[in-house]
XYZ file of C-alpha atoms in Angstrom:
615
model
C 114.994 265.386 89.924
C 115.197 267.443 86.929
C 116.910 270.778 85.573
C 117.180 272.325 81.985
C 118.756 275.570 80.765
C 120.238 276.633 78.132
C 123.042 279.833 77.643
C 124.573 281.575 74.833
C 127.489 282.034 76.492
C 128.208 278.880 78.607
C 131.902 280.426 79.470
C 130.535 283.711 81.550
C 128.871 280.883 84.308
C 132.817 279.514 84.150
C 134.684 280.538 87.371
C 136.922 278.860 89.810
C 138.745 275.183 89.235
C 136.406 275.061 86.173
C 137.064 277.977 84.160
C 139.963 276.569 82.386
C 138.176 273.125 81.183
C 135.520 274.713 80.311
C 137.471 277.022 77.668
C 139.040 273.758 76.344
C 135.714 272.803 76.312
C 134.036 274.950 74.149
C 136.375 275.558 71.606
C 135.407 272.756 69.358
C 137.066 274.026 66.013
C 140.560 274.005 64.521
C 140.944 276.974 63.192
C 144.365 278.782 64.705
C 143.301 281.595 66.525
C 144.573 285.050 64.763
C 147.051 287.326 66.506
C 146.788 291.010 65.321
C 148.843 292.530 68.110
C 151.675 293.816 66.100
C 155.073 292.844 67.029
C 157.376 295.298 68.339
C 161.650 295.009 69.131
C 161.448 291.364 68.339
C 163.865 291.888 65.358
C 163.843 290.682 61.249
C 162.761 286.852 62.106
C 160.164 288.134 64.485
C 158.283 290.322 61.790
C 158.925 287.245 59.209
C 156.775 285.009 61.247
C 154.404 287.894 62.013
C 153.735 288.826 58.190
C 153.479 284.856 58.243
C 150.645 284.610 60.283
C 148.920 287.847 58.778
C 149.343 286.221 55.267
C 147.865 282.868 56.104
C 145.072 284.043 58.210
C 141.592 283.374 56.612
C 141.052 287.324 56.344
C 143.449 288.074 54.510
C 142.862 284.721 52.105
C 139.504 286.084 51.778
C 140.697 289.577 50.842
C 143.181 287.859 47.796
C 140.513 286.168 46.843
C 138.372 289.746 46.152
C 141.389 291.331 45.158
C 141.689 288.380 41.998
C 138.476 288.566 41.140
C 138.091 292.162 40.674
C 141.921 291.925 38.913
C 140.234 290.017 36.534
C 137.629 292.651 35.208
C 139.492 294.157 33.024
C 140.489 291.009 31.247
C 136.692 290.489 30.238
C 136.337 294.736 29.096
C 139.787 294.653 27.618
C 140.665 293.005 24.540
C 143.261 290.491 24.909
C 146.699 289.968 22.855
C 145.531 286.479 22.172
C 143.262 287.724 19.720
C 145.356 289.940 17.959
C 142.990 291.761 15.595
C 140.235 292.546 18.065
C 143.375 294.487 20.198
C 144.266 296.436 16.814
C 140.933 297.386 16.184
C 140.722 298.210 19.789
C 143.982 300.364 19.740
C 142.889 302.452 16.716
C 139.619 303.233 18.244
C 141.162 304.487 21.603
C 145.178 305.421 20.420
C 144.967 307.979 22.926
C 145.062 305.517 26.105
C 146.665 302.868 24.486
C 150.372 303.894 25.936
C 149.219 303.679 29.119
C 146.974 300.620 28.876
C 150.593 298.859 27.793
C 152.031 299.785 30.719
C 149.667 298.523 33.214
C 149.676 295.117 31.204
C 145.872 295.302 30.297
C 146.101 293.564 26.844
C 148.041 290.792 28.722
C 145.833 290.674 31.951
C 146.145 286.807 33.038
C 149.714 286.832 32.551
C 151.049 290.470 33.713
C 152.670 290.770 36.836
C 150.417 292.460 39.138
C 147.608 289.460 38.368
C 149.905 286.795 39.085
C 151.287 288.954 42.280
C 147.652 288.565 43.445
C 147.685 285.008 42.234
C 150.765 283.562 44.022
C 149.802 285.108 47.458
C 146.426 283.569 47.276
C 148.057 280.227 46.569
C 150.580 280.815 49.220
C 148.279 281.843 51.808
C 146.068 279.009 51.387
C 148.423 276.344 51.519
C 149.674 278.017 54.948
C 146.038 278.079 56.311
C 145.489 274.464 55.053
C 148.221 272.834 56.429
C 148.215 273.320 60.079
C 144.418 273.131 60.509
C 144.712 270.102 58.711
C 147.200 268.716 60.837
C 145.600 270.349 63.854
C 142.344 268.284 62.982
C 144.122 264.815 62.436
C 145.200 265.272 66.235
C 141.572 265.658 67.417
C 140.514 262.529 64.650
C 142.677 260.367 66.841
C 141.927 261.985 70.291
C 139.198 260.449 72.648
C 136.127 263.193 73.342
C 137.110 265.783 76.227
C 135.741 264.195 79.661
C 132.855 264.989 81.664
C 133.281 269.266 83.329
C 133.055 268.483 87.496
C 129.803 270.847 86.700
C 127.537 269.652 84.053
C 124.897 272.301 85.463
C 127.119 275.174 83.366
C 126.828 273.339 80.324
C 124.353 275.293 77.943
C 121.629 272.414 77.957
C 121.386 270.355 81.327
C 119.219 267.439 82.480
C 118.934 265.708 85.415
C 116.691 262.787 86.944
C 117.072 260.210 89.519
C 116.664 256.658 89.266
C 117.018 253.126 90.949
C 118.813 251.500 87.900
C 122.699 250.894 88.413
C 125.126 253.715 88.081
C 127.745 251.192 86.012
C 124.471 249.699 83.941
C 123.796 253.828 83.289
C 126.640 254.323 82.153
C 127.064 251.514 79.739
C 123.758 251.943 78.801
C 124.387 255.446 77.511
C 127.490 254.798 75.614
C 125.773 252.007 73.172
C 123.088 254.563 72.693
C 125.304 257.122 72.012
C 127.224 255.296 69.889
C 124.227 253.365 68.071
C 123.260 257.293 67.129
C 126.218 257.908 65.537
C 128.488 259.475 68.053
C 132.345 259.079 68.974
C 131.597 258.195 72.523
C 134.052 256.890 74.740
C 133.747 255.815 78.391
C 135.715 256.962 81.754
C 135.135 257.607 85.093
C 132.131 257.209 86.130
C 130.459 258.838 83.058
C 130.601 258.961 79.375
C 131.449 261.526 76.838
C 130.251 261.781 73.346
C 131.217 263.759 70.246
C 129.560 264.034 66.795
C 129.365 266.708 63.835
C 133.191 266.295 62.204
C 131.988 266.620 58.551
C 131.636 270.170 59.965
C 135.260 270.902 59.938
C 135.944 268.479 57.157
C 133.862 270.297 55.107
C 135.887 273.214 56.244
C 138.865 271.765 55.165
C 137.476 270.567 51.668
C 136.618 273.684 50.876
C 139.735 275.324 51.258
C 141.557 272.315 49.860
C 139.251 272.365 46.459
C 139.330 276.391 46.555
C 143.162 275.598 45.980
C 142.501 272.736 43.765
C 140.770 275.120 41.432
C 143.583 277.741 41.903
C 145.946 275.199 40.765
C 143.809 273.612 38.175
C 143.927 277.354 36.744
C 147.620 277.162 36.865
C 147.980 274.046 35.369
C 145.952 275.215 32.620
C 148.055 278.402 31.915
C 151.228 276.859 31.794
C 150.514 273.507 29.889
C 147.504 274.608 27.640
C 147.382 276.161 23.793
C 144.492 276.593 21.289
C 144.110 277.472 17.819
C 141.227 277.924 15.259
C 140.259 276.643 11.946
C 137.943 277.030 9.071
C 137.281 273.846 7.197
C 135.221 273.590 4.187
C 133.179 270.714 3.374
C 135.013 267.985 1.752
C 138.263 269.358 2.892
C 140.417 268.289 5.612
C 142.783 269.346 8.317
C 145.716 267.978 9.926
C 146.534 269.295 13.336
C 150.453 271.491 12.620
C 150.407 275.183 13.142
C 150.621 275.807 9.397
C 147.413 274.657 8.880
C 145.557 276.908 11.781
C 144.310 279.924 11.198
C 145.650 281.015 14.476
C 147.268 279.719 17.598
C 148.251 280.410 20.673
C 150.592 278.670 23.523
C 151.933 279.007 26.816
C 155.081 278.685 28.574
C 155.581 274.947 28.823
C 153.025 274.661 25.329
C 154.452 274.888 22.009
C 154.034 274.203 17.930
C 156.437 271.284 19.022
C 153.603 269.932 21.351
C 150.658 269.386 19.292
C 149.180 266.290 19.421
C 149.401 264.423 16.227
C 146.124 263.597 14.205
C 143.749 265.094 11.563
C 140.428 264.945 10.296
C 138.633 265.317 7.155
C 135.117 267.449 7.268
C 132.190 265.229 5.054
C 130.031 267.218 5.543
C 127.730 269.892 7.366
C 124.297 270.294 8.857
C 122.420 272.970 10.282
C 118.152 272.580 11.285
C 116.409 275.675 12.277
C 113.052 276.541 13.078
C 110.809 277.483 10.284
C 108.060 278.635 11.958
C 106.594 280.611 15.045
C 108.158 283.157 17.517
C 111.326 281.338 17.109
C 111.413 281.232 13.365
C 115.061 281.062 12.691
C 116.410 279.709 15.797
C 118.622 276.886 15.445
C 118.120 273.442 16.465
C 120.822 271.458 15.000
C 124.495 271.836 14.116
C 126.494 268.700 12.913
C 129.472 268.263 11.359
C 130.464 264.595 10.068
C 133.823 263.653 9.702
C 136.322 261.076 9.671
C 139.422 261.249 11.953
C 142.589 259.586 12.140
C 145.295 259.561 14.959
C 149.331 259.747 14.351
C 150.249 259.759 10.888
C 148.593 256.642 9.177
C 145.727 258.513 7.490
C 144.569 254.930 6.438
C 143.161 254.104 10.007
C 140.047 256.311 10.357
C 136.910 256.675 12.413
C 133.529 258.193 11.849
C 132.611 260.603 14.437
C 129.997 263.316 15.030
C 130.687 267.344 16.558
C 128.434 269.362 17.847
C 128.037 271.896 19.875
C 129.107 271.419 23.687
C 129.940 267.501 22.072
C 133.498 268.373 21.172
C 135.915 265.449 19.929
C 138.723 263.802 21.774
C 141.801 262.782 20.729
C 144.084 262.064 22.959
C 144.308 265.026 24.961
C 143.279 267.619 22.689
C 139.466 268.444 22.266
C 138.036 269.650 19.007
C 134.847 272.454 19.654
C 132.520 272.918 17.088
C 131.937 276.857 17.274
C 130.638 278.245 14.021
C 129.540 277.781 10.882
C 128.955 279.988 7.338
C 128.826 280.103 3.298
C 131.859 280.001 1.037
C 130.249 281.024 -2.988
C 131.833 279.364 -5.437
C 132.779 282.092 -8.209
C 134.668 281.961 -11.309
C 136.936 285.030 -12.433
C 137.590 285.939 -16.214
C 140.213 288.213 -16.565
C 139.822 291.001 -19.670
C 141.577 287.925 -22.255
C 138.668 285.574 -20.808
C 140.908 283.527 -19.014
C 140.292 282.070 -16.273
C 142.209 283.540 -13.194
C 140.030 282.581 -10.559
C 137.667 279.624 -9.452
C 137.057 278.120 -6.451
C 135.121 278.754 -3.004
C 135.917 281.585 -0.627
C 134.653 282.097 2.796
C 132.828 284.638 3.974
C 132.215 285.967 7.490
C 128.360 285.782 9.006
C 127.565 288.879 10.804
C 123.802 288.272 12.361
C 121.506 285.642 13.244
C 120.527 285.014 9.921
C 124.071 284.726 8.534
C 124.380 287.889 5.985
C 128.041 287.275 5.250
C 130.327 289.936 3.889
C 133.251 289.023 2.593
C 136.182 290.135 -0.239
C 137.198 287.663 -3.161
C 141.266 288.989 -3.823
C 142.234 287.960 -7.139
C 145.987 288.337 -6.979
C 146.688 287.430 -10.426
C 144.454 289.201 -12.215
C 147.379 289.397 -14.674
C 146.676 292.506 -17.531
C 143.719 294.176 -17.930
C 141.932 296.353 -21.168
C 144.327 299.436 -21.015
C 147.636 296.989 -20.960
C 149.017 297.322 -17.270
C 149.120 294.913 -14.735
C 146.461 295.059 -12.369
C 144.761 293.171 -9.673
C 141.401 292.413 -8.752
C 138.799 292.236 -6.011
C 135.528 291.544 -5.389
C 133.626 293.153 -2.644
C 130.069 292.374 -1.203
C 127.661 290.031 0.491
C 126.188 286.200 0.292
C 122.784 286.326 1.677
C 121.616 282.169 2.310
C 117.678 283.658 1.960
C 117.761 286.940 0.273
C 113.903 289.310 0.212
C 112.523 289.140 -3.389
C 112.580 292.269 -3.291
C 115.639 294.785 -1.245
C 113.284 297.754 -1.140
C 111.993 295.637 2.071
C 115.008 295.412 3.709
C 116.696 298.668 2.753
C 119.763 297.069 2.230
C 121.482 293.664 1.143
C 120.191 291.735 3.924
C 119.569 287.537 4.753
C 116.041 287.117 6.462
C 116.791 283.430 6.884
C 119.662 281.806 8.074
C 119.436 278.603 5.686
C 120.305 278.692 1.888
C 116.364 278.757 0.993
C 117.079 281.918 -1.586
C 121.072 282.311 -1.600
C 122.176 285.755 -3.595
C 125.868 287.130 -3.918
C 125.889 291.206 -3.911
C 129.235 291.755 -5.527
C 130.762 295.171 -6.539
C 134.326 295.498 -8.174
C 137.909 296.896 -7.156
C 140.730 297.111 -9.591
C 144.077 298.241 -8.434
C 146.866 297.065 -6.097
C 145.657 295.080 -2.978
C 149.390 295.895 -1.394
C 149.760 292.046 -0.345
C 153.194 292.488 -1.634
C 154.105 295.320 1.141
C 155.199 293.349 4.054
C 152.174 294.502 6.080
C 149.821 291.882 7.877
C 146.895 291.738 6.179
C 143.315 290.565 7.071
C 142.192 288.323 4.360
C 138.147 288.784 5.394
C 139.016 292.374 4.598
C 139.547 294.870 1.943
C 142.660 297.335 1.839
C 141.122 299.705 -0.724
C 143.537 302.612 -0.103
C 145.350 301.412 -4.055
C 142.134 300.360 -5.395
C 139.280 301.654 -7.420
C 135.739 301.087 -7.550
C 134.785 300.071 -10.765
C 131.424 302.240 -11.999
C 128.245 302.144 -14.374
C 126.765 305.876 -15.274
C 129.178 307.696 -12.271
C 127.587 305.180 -9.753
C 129.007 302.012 -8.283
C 128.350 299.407 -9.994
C 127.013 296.579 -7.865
C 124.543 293.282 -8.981
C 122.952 290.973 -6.905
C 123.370 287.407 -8.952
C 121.507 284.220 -8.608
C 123.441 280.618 -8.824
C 124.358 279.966 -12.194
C 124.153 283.525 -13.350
C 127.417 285.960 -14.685
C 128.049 289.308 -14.618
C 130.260 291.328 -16.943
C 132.243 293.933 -15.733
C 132.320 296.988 -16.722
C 135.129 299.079 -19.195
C 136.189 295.477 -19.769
C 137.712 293.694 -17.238
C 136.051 290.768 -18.128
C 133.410 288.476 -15.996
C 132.013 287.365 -12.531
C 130.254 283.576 -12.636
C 128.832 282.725 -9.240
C 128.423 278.911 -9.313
C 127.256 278.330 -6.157
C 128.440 277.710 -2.727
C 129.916 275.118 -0.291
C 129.262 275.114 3.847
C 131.851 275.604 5.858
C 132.726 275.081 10.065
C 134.816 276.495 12.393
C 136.459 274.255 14.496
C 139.048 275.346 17.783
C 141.423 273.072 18.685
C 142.127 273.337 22.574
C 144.683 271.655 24.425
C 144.015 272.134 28.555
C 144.939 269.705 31.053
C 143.909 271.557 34.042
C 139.592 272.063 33.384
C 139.274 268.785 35.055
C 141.088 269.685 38.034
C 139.346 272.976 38.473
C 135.639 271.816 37.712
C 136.616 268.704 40.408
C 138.030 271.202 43.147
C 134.356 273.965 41.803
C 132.500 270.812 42.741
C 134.324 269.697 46.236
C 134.357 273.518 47.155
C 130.029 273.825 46.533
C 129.919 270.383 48.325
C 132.330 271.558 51.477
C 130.126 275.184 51.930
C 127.078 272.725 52.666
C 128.529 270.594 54.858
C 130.417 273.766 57.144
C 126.980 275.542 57.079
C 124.698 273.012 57.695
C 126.621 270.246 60.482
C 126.700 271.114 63.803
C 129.877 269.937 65.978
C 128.471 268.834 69.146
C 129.010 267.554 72.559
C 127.041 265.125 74.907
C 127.670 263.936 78.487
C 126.222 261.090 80.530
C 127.269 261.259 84.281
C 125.587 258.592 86.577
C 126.735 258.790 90.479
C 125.609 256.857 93.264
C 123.529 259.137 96.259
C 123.782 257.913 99.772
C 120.065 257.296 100.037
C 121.256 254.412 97.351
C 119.513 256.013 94.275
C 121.638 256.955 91.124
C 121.609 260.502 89.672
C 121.472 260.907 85.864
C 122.779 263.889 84.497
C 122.468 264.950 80.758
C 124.845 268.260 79.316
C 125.326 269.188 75.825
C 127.490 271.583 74.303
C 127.121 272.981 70.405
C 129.497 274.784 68.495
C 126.753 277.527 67.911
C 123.756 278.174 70.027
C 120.895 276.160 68.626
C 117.436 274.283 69.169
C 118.422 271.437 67.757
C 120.989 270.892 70.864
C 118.010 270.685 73.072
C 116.113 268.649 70.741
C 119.082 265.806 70.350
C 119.803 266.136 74.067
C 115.993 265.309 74.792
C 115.935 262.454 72.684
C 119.217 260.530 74.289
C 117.105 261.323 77.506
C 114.127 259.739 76.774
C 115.907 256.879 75.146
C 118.313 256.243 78.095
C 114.743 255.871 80.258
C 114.634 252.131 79.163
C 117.272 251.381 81.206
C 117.332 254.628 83.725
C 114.013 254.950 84.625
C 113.212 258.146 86.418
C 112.530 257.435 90.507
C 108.906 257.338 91.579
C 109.349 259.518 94.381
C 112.526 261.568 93.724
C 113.666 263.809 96.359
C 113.544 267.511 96.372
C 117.011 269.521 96.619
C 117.725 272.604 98.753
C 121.260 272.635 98.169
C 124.387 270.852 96.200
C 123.883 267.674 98.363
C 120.455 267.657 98.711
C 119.736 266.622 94.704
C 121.299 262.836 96.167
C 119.529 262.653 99.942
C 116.154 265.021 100.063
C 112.792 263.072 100.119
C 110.482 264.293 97.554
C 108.290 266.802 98.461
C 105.982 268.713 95.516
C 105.908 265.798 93.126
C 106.941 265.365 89.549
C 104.359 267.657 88.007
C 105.830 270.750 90.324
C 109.460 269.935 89.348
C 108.184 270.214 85.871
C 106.085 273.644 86.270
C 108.509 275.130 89.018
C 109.492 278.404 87.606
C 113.124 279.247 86.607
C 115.628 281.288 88.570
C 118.889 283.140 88.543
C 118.950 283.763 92.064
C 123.014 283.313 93.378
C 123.206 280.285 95.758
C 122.317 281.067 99.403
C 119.909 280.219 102.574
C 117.099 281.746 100.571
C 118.086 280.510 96.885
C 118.773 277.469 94.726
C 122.527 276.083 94.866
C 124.112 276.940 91.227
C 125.518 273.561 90.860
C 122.492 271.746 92.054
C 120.012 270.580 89.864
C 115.855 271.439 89.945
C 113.395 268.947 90.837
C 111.659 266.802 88.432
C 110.046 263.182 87.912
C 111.006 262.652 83.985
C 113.577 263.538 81.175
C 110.481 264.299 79.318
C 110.446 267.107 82.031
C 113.718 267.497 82.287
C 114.142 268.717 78.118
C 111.420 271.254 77.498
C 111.265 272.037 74.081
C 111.282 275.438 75.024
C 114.078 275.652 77.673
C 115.260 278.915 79.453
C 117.726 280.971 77.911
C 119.919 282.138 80.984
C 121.689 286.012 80.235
């Protein structure tokens, strides 16, 4: 004898002595079920643990976890105190918002209060949701698989077949095989129940568990982390105190008093580009060579390599290769012809091809041709590969981005450079408000000079000698414990999505009972956590499998009623249990018993692969 059918909603068939199993039945996860009814008279503790349970529910995790990342917008369209001159520029161009922008925190985003408002509820409400479904889910871990219903005809997918094979030998039969295909099956009564499809909820659990990894690898990285940047000129070196970076910044528990000890001294610099083709100009190398030491014994060094996204490591500090430019080498001759100024000065690439503008200040200028004490600057651009010819370009511009044709476009400023007024001053920069331009015929006077060649200034303020030029590399220096932590708990959380999307939590019982015409009846349930064909499949499969040792009844009897499946002779034959059409009809004279299953010779027959879907 044989029945299949499947339902989307196994708990509507649930009524009488069964209805309550069967609800313990089906709920197969451990989430805590949410409570929105909202509390009323039940005093100050009462609407504690009720804005308890509305903080830790997944809804409203899921709505912090919006709420951050749209907090964090502005942080990304905002300039951001840790790079101080980007927010002054910023505040000059847009003075008129710039009160109010200070009040909301926006140049401070990551660390204002509102974001870490957001933050710390997140953090809170996770750990709350964590905890008690992980606890929840330990209890089920150690529990045995919920027992067979009394009526395995409500489950969603239902076999049935009768055999001459012993009900004990059916029974043990079906718990190896459930066992051998990977299922917590455990034996009782008279049947045999059968669980599989954990990693669902563990992956469940990992997800929210690495979601607040990440959260707290963030943390951890705000709190113990600091960076700073430097420019290092070939042949130079650097040693890693906060008087020697250009700029730094910490965090709370991160400090000048923190750094890591060591230095390094830059040998030298490489850059490969592309010479030819679409992608003329594209780079394809960046190396910088130097040697390292650790502590303070400069006398133990090592030879190591940067490059890009291959930063180096020393002890918990990482040193990023992130730029690289020019530095011309000038010499400065004051109106006496004395030397005031020699020596390489970097200046800042502003395209692809690395046209660098830049300002030579030359502080002590000392006198100059009409007796007073002056100071001078020199204004203009290094170009690695400058056009033969500028008509070309319009304007002072590199078409290359290696030193193939390297020119320095200089004009001159005399004048005070105000570095004596107290005022913070960019050094890439040129505060010309004291100075004046020095001019040839009423027009600027400007020269575009190859290596080796000098240029005299004009109403006698002596030369210009550019001698060449050096490379140079910009190197940040980043100290942040927590990356590992987050990428770890970005990686656990991708891995933990799969596994809750794609395993099934599933149920399979095995009931074999002894008829009073001597022959055993097999029944076959299953239960899944969501309605799917694969439930059918799996259950169709144990069936057919379980035939080596249950093998369906030549002659199995017909049923007319809830009794009848174990003592009715067969009457129509296995091939019209297996074509006999489906019914809902409510048990009567006239109608199938609910509880009863249909007739039918095989579990082949039993499992259609296309098995009715009962509304």
């Amino acid at each position: 004898m044989s029945d299949t059918k499947t339902s989307p909603q196994p708990a509507d068939a649930a009524e009488g002595p069964d209805a309550e199993r069967l609800g313990d039945v089906e709920r197969l996860s451990t989430a805590p079920e949410e409570n929105d009814a909202v509390p009323a008279g039940i005093g100050v503790l009462g609407w504690l643990r009720w804005f308890w349970r509305q903080l830790t529910s997944m809804r409203v995790a899921l709505l912090l976890l919006f709420l951050l990342s749209l907090a964090a917008i502005p942080g990304s369209l905002v300039p951001q105190d840790t790079n101080a001159f980007k927010v002054a520029e910023w505040k000059n161009a847009h003075k008129g918002v710039v009160p109010l922008f200070e009040k909301l925190q926006l140049f401070d985003v990551y660390g204002s209060v509102w974001f870490s408002a957001i933050y710390i509820l997140l953090f809170v409400s996770l750990a709350g949701c964590i905890l008690p479904r992980t606890w929840q889910f330990v209890g089920v871990l150690r529990a045995q698989p919920p027992a067979a219903p009394r009526n395995l005809t409500r489950m969603p997918v239902y076999a049935a077949w009768h055999t001459d094979a012993d009900p004990a030998a059916v029974n043990a039969a079906a718990h190896r095989l459930l066992k051998k295909r990977g299922f917590r099956a455990a034996a009782g009564s008279g049947s045999v129940a059968a669980e599989r499809g954990y990693l669902r909820e563990v992956g469940n659990l990992l997800f929210h568990f690495a979601l607040f990894a990440l959260l707290a690898g963030f943390a951890w990285a705000s709190l113990f982390s600091g960076s700073g940047t430097k420019i290092v000129l070939e042949g130079q070196g650097y040693s890693n105190t906060t008087t020697q970076l250009d700029d730094f910044t910490g965090s709370a528990f991160y400090g000048v008093d923190d750094l890591d000890a060591f230095g390094f001294k830059l040998d030298g610099f490489t850059a490969d580009f592309q010479t030819t083709g679409p992608a003329a100009g594209t780079a394809k190398e960046f190396v910088a060579n130097v040697r390292y030491w650790e502590g303070a014994d400069t006398s133990k060094q090592k030879h190591a390599q940067i490059e890009v996204n291959h930063p180096l490591e020393v002890g918990g500090t990482k040193v990023f290769l992130t730029a690289h430019g020019f530095a011309p080498v000038v010499t400065v001759r004051n109106a006496e012809d004395e030397v005031v100024y020699r020596g390489p000065t970097v200046f800042l690439p502003q395209d692809s091809n690395v046209t660098s503008p830049g300002v030579i200040k030359v502080n002590d200028y000392g006198t100059g041709p009409d007796g007073r004490k002056t100071q001078l600057a020199l204004s203009g651009m290094f170009l690695p590969t400058a056009p033969d010819d500028f008509n070309e370009t319009g304007r002072p511009v590199s078409v290359f981005p290696a030193a193939a044709n390297p020119r320095l476009v200089i004009t001159a400023y005399v004048g005070d450079l105000r570095t004596d007024s107290g005022l913070p001053q960019n050094v890439y920069e040129l505060d010309d408000k004291a100075m004046t331009q020095l001019k040839v015929n009423g027009q600027p006077a400007s020269v575009p000079l190859q290596v080796g060649q000098g240029w005299q200034l004009p109403d006698g303020y002596g030369s210009v000698t550019f001698d060449g030029y050096q490379q140079w590399a910009n190197f940040t220096v980043s100290h942040r414990p927590g990356n590992a932590v987050a990428l770890t708990g970005a990686v656990c959380a991708i891995l933990g999505l799969i596994g809750s999307l794609f395993v099934q939590r599933r149920r399979i019982w095995v009931r074999a009972t002894a008829g009073a015409d001597g022959r055993t009846l097999v029944e076959v349930a299953g239960l899944g956590r969501s309605e799917s064909a694969r439930t059918a499949e799996e259950l169709a499969e144990v069936a057919v499998e379980l035939q080596d040792d249950a093998p369906a009844a030549a002659d199995a009897p017909a049923t007319d009623g809830p009794q009848a499946a174990a003592d009715a002779p067969a009457t129509d034959g296995p091939q019209a249990a297996a074509d006999a059409p489906a019914t809902d009809e409510p048990p009567g004279p006239d109608g199938p018993a609910d509880d009863a299953p249909a007739a039918a010779d095989s579990p082949a027959a039993a499992v259609p692969t296309a098995p009715e879907t009962k509304e």
